XYZ file of C-alpha atoms in Angstrom:
305
model
C -17.764 8.023 -9.519
C -14.724 8.726 -11.648
C -12.761 5.732 -12.836
C -9.009 5.414 -12.527
C -7.069 7.122 -15.272
C -3.521 6.583 -16.445
C -1.507 9.690 -17.230
C 2.041 9.934 -18.493
C 4.431 12.429 -16.965
C 6.944 14.343 -19.077
C 10.572 13.350 -19.289
C 12.843 15.129 -16.861
C 15.933 15.046 -14.679
C 16.169 13.718 -11.115
C 13.625 16.335 -10.035
C 11.042 14.832 -12.359
C 9.989 11.435 -13.705
C 13.079 10.247 -15.515
C 11.457 7.399 -17.394
C 8.126 8.953 -18.399
C 6.644 7.010 -15.510
C 2.930 6.370 -15.545
C 0.804 7.897 -12.830
C -2.606 6.929 -11.554
C -5.151 9.654 -10.912
C -6.861 9.292 -7.539
C -10.441 10.289 -6.691
C -9.072 13.375 -4.935
C -7.496 14.575 -8.189
C -3.969 13.900 -6.925
C -1.742 11.517 -8.882
C 0.215 8.539 -7.594
C 3.247 7.025 -9.363
C 2.361 3.575 -10.663
C 5.514 1.931 -9.289
C 6.698 2.457 -5.729
C 9.540 1.155 -3.602
C 8.401 -1.215 -0.888
C 10.469 -0.952 2.304
C 9.133 -3.949 4.225
C 11.513 -4.756 7.113
C 14.715 -4.082 5.164
C 16.021 -2.119 8.139
C 19.774 -2.506 7.726
C 19.678 -1.149 4.184
C 16.537 1.006 4.206
C 18.283 4.398 4.079
C 20.542 3.434 1.168
C 17.717 1.639 -0.650
C 15.441 4.668 -0.458
C 18.199 7.053 -1.555
C 19.209 4.773 -4.460
C 15.599 4.334 -5.550
C 14.844 8.067 -5.617
C 18.112 9.586 -6.817
C 19.566 6.870 -9.055
C 16.552 4.866 -10.252
C 13.970 7.650 -10.546
C 11.368 6.343 -8.111
C 9.013 8.970 -6.763
C 6.785 6.707 -4.645
C 8.017 5.172 -1.369
C 5.789 2.841 0.659
C 6.436 2.182 4.347
C 4.574 1.528 7.615
C 5.005 1.984 11.345
C 4.844 -1.788 11.880
C 7.923 -2.342 9.697
C 10.027 -0.619 12.343
C 12.168 1.296 9.837
C 10.439 4.634 9.362
C 13.353 6.607 10.821
C 15.746 4.969 8.341
C 13.303 5.573 5.495
C 13.047 9.202 6.590
C 16.831 9.528 6.504
C 16.835 8.212 2.931
C 14.122 10.650 1.872
C 15.953 13.546 3.535
C 19.218 12.608 1.791
C 17.433 12.457 -1.559
C 15.943 15.899 -0.971
C 19.399 17.244 -0.095
C 20.526 15.817 -3.445
C 17.977 18.005 -5.226
C 14.702 16.105 -5.291
C 11.770 18.301 -4.317
C 9.288 17.142 -1.689
C 6.320 17.916 -3.933
C 7.688 15.486 -6.531
C 7.606 12.607 -4.034
C 4.668 10.425 -3.026
C 5.116 8.949 0.466
C 2.763 6.286 1.834
C 2.554 4.956 5.391
C 0.031 2.940 7.387
C -1.782 2.945 10.716
C -1.015 -0.213 12.666
C -3.760 -2.318 14.277
C -3.050 -1.131 17.837
C -3.793 2.458 16.754
C -7.245 1.743 15.301
C -9.301 3.658 17.823
C -10.478 7.221 17.132
C -8.500 8.778 19.986
C -5.186 7.280 18.781
C -5.290 8.009 15.047
C -3.903 11.549 15.065
C -1.064 10.825 17.478
C -0.056 7.769 15.445
C 0.086 9.939 12.328
C 2.137 12.613 14.119
C 4.608 9.941 15.266
C 4.959 8.726 11.688
C 5.571 12.253 10.396
C 8.221 12.770 13.067
C 10.008 9.536 12.163
C 9.869 10.289 8.435
C 10.897 13.938 8.989
C 7.945 15.136 6.917
C 5.187 17.730 7.289
C 2.537 15.618 5.578
C 1.885 12.197 4.047
C 0.652 11.759 0.517
C -1.249 8.615 1.486
C -2.219 7.117 4.851
C -3.667 3.597 4.889
C -5.341 1.387 7.478
C -2.870 -1.514 7.570
C -5.274 -4.313 8.613
C -9.038 -4.074 9.285
C -9.147 -5.057 12.941
C -7.834 -3.793 16.264
C -5.058 -5.467 18.264
C -4.623 -4.992 21.984
C -1.343 -3.407 23.094
C 1.243 -6.117 23.755
C -0.730 -8.792 21.932
C 0.965 -12.022 20.864
C 2.143 -12.770 17.324
C 0.035 -14.453 16.173
C -2.631 -13.077 18.530
C -4.654 -15.181 20.923
C -8.407 -15.107 21.428
C -9.406 -11.856 23.106
C -6.465 -9.880 21.703
C -8.250 -8.988 18.453
C -11.511 -7.089 18.079
C -13.514 -5.283 15.444
C -12.467 -1.670 15.286
C -14.693 1.398 15.286
C -14.528 1.751 11.508
C -16.674 4.863 11.311
C -14.893 6.592 14.203
C -11.413 5.814 12.845
C -12.338 6.861 9.316
C -13.786 10.161 10.549
C -10.459 10.899 12.249
C -8.599 10.060 9.052
C -10.923 12.367 7.118
C -10.003 15.131 9.590
C -6.305 14.536 8.839
C -7.052 15.278 5.188
C -9.014 18.403 6.126
C -6.091 19.575 8.275
C -3.648 18.938 5.382
C -1.581 16.450 7.348
C -2.510 13.772 4.802
C -3.460 14.243 1.160
C -5.254 10.939 0.583
C -6.526 8.077 2.741
C -7.149 4.430 1.987
C -7.064 0.845 3.226
C -5.031 -2.364 3.068
C -6.071 -6.002 3.255
C -9.814 -5.295 3.278
C -12.260 -7.958 2.172
C -15.232 -7.157 -0.046
C -17.481 -7.272 3.023
C -15.367 -4.777 4.956
C -14.842 -2.451 1.990
C -18.587 -2.335 1.320
C -19.150 -1.444 4.977
C -16.630 1.389 4.713
C -18.141 2.700 1.484
C -21.515 2.893 3.233
C -20.283 5.146 6.055
C -17.448 7.100 4.377
C -17.785 10.796 3.625
C -14.448 10.583 1.807
C -14.185 7.485 -0.390
C -10.848 5.665 0.058
C -8.473 6.615 -2.725
C -6.442 3.403 -2.617
C -6.915 -0.227 -1.621
C -3.595 -2.029 -1.181
C -3.590 -5.823 -1.200
C -1.587 -8.859 -2.201
C -1.984 -9.611 -5.911
C 0.063 -11.588 -8.406
C -0.713 -14.044 -11.228
C -1.205 -16.851 -8.693
C -3.720 -14.792 -6.699
C -5.389 -12.209 -8.926
C -8.196 -11.318 -6.495
C -10.418 -10.417 -9.440
C -13.628 -9.805 -7.459
C -11.961 -7.304 -5.153
C -10.294 -5.593 -8.103
C -13.675 -5.248 -9.826
C -15.296 -3.810 -6.674
C -12.547 -1.206 -6.409
C -12.751 -0.267 -10.081
C -16.525 0.107 -9.793
C -16.015 2.697 -7.052
C -13.055 4.501 -8.602
C -10.591 3.168 -6.009
C -7.029 2.599 -7.170
C -5.680 -0.862 -6.360
C -2.046 -1.218 -5.336
C -0.602 -4.707 -5.796
C 1.906 -5.982 -3.288
C 3.795 -7.986 -5.890
C 6.013 -10.446 -4.033
C 7.439 -12.185 -7.100
C 10.633 -10.799 -8.652
C 11.100 -9.639 -12.201
C 10.097 -6.892 -14.569
C 7.479 -9.065 -16.267
C 5.410 -9.369 -13.105
C 5.740 -5.656 -12.358
C 4.649 -4.933 -15.924
C 1.773 -7.424 -15.557
C 0.440 -5.369 -12.645
C 0.734 -2.128 -14.631
C -1.162 -3.613 -17.580
C -3.968 -4.614 -15.219
C -4.405 -0.919 -14.424
C -3.022 -1.055 -10.886
C -0.028 0.430 -9.156
C 2.580 -1.963 -7.768
C 5.010 -1.993 -4.828
C 7.946 -4.344 -5.534
C 10.353 -4.750 -2.625
C 14.124 -5.009 -2.925
C 17.257 -3.841 -1.136
C 19.465 -4.715 -4.128
C 20.432 -1.515 -6.037
C 20.418 -3.229 -9.432
C 17.052 -4.898 -8.786
C 15.619 -1.578 -7.599
C 16.622 0.000 -10.914
C 15.415 -3.008 -12.911
C 11.981 -2.884 -11.300
C 11.507 0.683 -12.518
C 12.399 -0.157 -16.123
C 8.867 -1.289 -16.969
C 7.609 1.577 -19.110
C 7.722 1.981 -22.876
C 7.008 -1.709 -23.534
C 4.198 -4.200 -22.984
C 3.815 -7.913 -22.400
C 2.412 -9.404 -25.651
C -1.319 -10.079 -25.487
C -1.035 -13.865 -25.566
C 1.590 -13.878 -22.810
C -0.426 -11.456 -20.689
C -3.508 -13.650 -21.047
C -1.450 -16.705 -20.108
C -0.348 -15.012 -16.874
C -3.974 -14.119 -16.184
C -5.103 -17.714 -16.656
C -2.815 -19.333 -14.065
C -5.117 -21.225 -11.658
C -5.738 -19.209 -8.492
C -4.137 -20.549 -5.334
C -5.339 -19.923 -1.806
C -3.939 -16.608 -0.655
C -0.697 -16.880 1.316
C 0.416 -13.535 2.692
C 2.218 -11.833 5.523
C -1.085 -12.175 7.342
C -0.683 -15.919 7.744
C 2.415 -15.673 9.928
C 1.249 -12.564 11.740
C -2.360 -13.400 12.539
C -3.271 -17.070 11.994
C -3.227 -18.976 15.303
C -4.525 -22.487 14.646
C -4.947 -23.394 18.305
C -6.402 -20.521 20.334
C -6.547 -17.522 18.038
C -9.462 -15.550 16.581
C -8.202 -16.482 13.096
C -7.542 -20.201 12.898
C -7.033 -20.227 9.123
C -6.355 -17.970 6.146
C -10.057 -18.329 5.286
C -11.012 -16.876 8.689
C -8.686 -13.926 8.132
C -10.264 -13.150 4.747
C -13.932 -13.574 5.706
C -14.102 -16.840 3.740
C -14.257 -14.890 0.485
C -12.982 -16.442 -2.758
């Protein structure tokens, strides 16, 4: 399979890539901007943040999800940016299927609801948010019996149909373990274009990164640490990155990561920080130490290193 390639877009005005932004070529042949704006639960400022990121800072990739509860506000920001002159085809919009929707009969309607909220005709990328199914109305964190394995093949077939019907351009996954990704690769007719997961110098997730590279899957790092150095660190690893901020100056700063590199010795130092046990949004959302199906972070991640 083809390996990920980095391409550089030409300079341009607000309708293009203002800072010569790098793009990652997906297995489908489409390209994805290497830096995207994360919109995780920043509801009160989501519209302004999205508009600022696209129009003033030059972002062309916006990452959101139904579970964040802000897709309508994100859609308003995208619409305002388009009214300001940014073309839809220059944008790359990502959203995710939440765990309650991971049954074959619910996939298409969930996607249509997302498109309605975002005021779009299609998504550039649709991801499975977490690799298990939650019952409607389940607790947070869920109790035993409220979580089950999902019909991976059935759900993926429905997502493949969304691509065929041109409602989605690319499909992928989030928060998959090596075990679950290998299972998906075995049954998939369309290989996932992207695998989005938590990564930073304290949790590099090297084995998962290598598995994705081997199969030509682009890795997107959810980089929770602030600063241009850590955004640049992700770029130099050959991944895309989704920094989150509602601060206009920080949004602009996070995009100013092209045209320079972290020196080799400093990059290697960041890569040699001892790995720590993964702490992610999943801990608060899914780990129930008393009567849950996941009683620890290790349970949630299939006890993989």
